[in-house]
C-alpha positions as a printed Julia matrix, in Angstrom:
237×3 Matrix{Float64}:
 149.76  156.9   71.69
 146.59  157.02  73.49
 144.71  157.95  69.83
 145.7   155.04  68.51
 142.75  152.84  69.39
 140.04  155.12  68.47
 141.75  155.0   65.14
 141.46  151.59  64.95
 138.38  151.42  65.91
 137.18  154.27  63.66
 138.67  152.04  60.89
 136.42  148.8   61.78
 133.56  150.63  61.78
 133.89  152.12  58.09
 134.88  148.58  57.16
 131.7   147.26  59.08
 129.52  149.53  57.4
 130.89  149.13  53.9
 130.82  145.7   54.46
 127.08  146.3   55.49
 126.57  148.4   52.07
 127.29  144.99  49.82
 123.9   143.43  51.71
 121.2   142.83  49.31
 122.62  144.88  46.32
 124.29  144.05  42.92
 126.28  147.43  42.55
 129.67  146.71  42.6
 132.13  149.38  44.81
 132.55  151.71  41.71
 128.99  152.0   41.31
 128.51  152.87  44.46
 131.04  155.39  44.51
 129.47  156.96  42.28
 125.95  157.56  43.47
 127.76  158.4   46.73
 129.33  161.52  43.89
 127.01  161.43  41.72
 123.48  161.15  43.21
 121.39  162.67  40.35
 123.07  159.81  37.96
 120.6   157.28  39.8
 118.52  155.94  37.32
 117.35  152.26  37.86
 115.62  150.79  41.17
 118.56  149.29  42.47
 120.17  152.88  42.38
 117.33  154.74  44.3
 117.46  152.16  46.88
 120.79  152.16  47.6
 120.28  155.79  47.88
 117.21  156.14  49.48
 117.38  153.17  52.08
 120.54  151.5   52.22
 122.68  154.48  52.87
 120.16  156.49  55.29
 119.53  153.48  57.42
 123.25  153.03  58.01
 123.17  156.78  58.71
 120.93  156.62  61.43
 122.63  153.22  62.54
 125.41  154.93  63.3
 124.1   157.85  64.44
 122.22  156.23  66.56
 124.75  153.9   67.94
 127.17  156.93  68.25
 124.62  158.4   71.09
 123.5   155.3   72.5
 127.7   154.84  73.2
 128.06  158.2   74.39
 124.92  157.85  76.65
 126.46  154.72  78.53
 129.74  155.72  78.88
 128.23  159.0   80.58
 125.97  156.81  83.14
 129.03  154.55  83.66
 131.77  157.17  84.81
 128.93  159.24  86.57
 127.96  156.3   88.74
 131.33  154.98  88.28
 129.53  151.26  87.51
 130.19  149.32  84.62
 126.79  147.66  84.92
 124.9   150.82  84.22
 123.39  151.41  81.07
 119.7   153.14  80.1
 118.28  149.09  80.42
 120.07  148.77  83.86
 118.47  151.94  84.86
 115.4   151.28  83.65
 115.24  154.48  81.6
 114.66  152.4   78.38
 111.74  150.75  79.76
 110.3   154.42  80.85
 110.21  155.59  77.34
 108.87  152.45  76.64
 106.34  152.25  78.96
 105.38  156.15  77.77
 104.88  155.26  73.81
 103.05  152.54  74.63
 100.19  154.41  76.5
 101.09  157.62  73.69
  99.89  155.53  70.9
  96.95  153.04  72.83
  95.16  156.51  74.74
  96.07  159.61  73.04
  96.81  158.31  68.87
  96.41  162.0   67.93
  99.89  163.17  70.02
 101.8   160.16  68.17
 103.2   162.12  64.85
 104.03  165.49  67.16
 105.21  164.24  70.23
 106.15  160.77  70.55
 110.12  161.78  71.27
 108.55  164.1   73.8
 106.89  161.28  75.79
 109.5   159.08  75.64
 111.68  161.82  76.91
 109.23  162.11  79.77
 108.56  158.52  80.41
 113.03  157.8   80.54
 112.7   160.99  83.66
 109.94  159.36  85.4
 111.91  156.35  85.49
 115.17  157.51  86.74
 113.04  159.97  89.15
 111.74  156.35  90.83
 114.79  155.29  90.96
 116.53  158.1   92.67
 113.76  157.77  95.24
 114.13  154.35  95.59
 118.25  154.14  96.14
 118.46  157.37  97.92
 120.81  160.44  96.48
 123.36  159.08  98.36
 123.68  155.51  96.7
 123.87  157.58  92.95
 127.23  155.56  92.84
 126.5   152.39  94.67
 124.96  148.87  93.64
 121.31  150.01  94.8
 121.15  152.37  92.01
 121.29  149.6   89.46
 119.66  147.45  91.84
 116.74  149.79  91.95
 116.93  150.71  88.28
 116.32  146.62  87.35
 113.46  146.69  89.65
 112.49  149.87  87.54
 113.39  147.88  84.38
 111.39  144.69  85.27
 108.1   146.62  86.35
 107.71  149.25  83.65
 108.59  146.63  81.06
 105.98  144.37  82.6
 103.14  147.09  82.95
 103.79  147.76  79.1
 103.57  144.44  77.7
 100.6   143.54  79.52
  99.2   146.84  77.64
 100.35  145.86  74.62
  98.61  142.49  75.08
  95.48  143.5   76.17
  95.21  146.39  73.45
  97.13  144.62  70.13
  94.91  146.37  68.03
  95.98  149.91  69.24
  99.81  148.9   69.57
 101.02  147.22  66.18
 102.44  150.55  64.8
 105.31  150.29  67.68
 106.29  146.65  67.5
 108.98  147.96  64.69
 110.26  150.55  67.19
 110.28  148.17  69.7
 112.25  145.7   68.11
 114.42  148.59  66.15
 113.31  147.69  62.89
 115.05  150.72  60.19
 113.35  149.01  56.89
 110.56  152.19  57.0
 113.43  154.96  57.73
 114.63  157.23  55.37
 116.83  160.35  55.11
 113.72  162.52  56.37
 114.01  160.63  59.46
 118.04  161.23  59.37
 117.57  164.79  58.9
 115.15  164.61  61.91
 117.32  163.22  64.53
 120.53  164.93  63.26
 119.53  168.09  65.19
 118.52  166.63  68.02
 121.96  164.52  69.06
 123.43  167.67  69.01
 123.57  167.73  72.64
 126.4   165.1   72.52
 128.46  168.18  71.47
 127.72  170.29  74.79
 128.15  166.75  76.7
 131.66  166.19  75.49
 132.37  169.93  76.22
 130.8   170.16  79.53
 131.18  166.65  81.09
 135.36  165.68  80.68
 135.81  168.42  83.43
 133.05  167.01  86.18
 133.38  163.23  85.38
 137.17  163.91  86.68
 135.92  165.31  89.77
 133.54  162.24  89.93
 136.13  160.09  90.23
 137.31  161.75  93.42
 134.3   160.64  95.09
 131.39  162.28  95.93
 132.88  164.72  98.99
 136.23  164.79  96.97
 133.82  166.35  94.19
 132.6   169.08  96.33
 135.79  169.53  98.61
 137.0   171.08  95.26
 133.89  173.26  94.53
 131.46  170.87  92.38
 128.08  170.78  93.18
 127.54  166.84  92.95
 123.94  166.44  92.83
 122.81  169.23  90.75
 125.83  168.08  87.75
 125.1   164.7   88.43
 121.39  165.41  87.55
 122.08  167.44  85.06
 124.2   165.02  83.0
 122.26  162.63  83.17
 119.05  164.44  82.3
 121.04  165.67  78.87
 122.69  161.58  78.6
């Protein structure tokens, strides 16, 4: 009984997406169909680009979404707060913050290791916060209290950047305002890989998030070590 739901909802989101596939094309259902089969029978424009943009942007949409999910619903059972998400937490606006100086100060590190900073900037940001609520308030208001402070500030500091060096920082307006027009399947084939950690989340993290819901010194009366899986999940969310 209990799959029922995610069936439903797994059946919205293929309609969703077909319905997205019938955006700004003139191939009927068939023809698409067949490309889908048959990709080497793409002959005219309208073919590659269905191909070659329409179908690996809604890839990475929903790849993309699928982790972005995942991620909250990790943050919200860990800090058992409905409010929590990477924007509440200001994590968003640490990887933000991090591209932003990436591309205006060091231009050569952009192509190699812009996931790296972001990755970097997102810890930085939770690290403040943590300081800031105190490991004891990991499932209290002040963390998303202090993670909106987080948010506000870092999101402040890179704007102004962004402002005052425009001519250094137009190459990330599109990844600020998740633009996909410019993504193809090399770009699909790059992040595949690296959501693979959603597959040692949802092996690893069922077992602790139900000790999490014990509270804190319910967690450890029954032999979890709260802080280090608590930092550990959310370092892989």
């Amino acid at each position: 009984m209990r799959t029922k739901p995610y069936i439903g909802y797994a059946a919205l989101i293929a309609l969703l997406s077909l319905l997205s596939l019938q955006i700004d094309t003139s191939l009927s259902l068939s023809e698409q169909w067949q490309l889908f089969t048959q990709p080497e029978s793409a002959s005219e424009f309208r073919d590659v680009f269905f191909m070659q943009s329409q179908l690996p942007r809604l890839s990475i949409t929903l790849l993309v979404g699928a982790m972005l999910g995942l991620t909250g619903s990790l943050m919200q059972q860990l800090t058992q707060n409905n409010l929590t998400s990477p924007l509440t937490l200001g994590t968003s606006s640490g990887a933000w913050l991090a591209l932003v100086i990436v591309n205006i100060w060091f231009v050569d590190w952009v192509a190699d290791y812009s996931a790296f900073a972001a990755m970097a900037g997102a810890l930085v940001a939770f690290g403040l916060i943590i300081s800031i609520a105190g490991v004891r308030n990991m499932t209290g208001l002040p963390l998303v209290v202090s993670g909106m402070v987080i948010n506000i500030l870092l999101g402040s500091i890179a704007t102004a950047l962004i402002i005052l060096n425009a001519q250094f920082a137009q190459n990330i307006f599109m990844w600020g305002a998740g633009d996909l027009s410019q993504y193809s399947w090399d770009w699909f084939e790059w992040l595949l890989p690296r959501s693979t950690i959603a597959i040692v989340i949802l092996i690893v993290a069922p077992r602790i998030l139900t000790l999490v819901k014990l509270g804190q010194e319910g967690a450890a009366a029954r032999g979890l070590a709260v802080l280090p899986a608590f930092g550990a999940l959310m370092v892989m969310g």
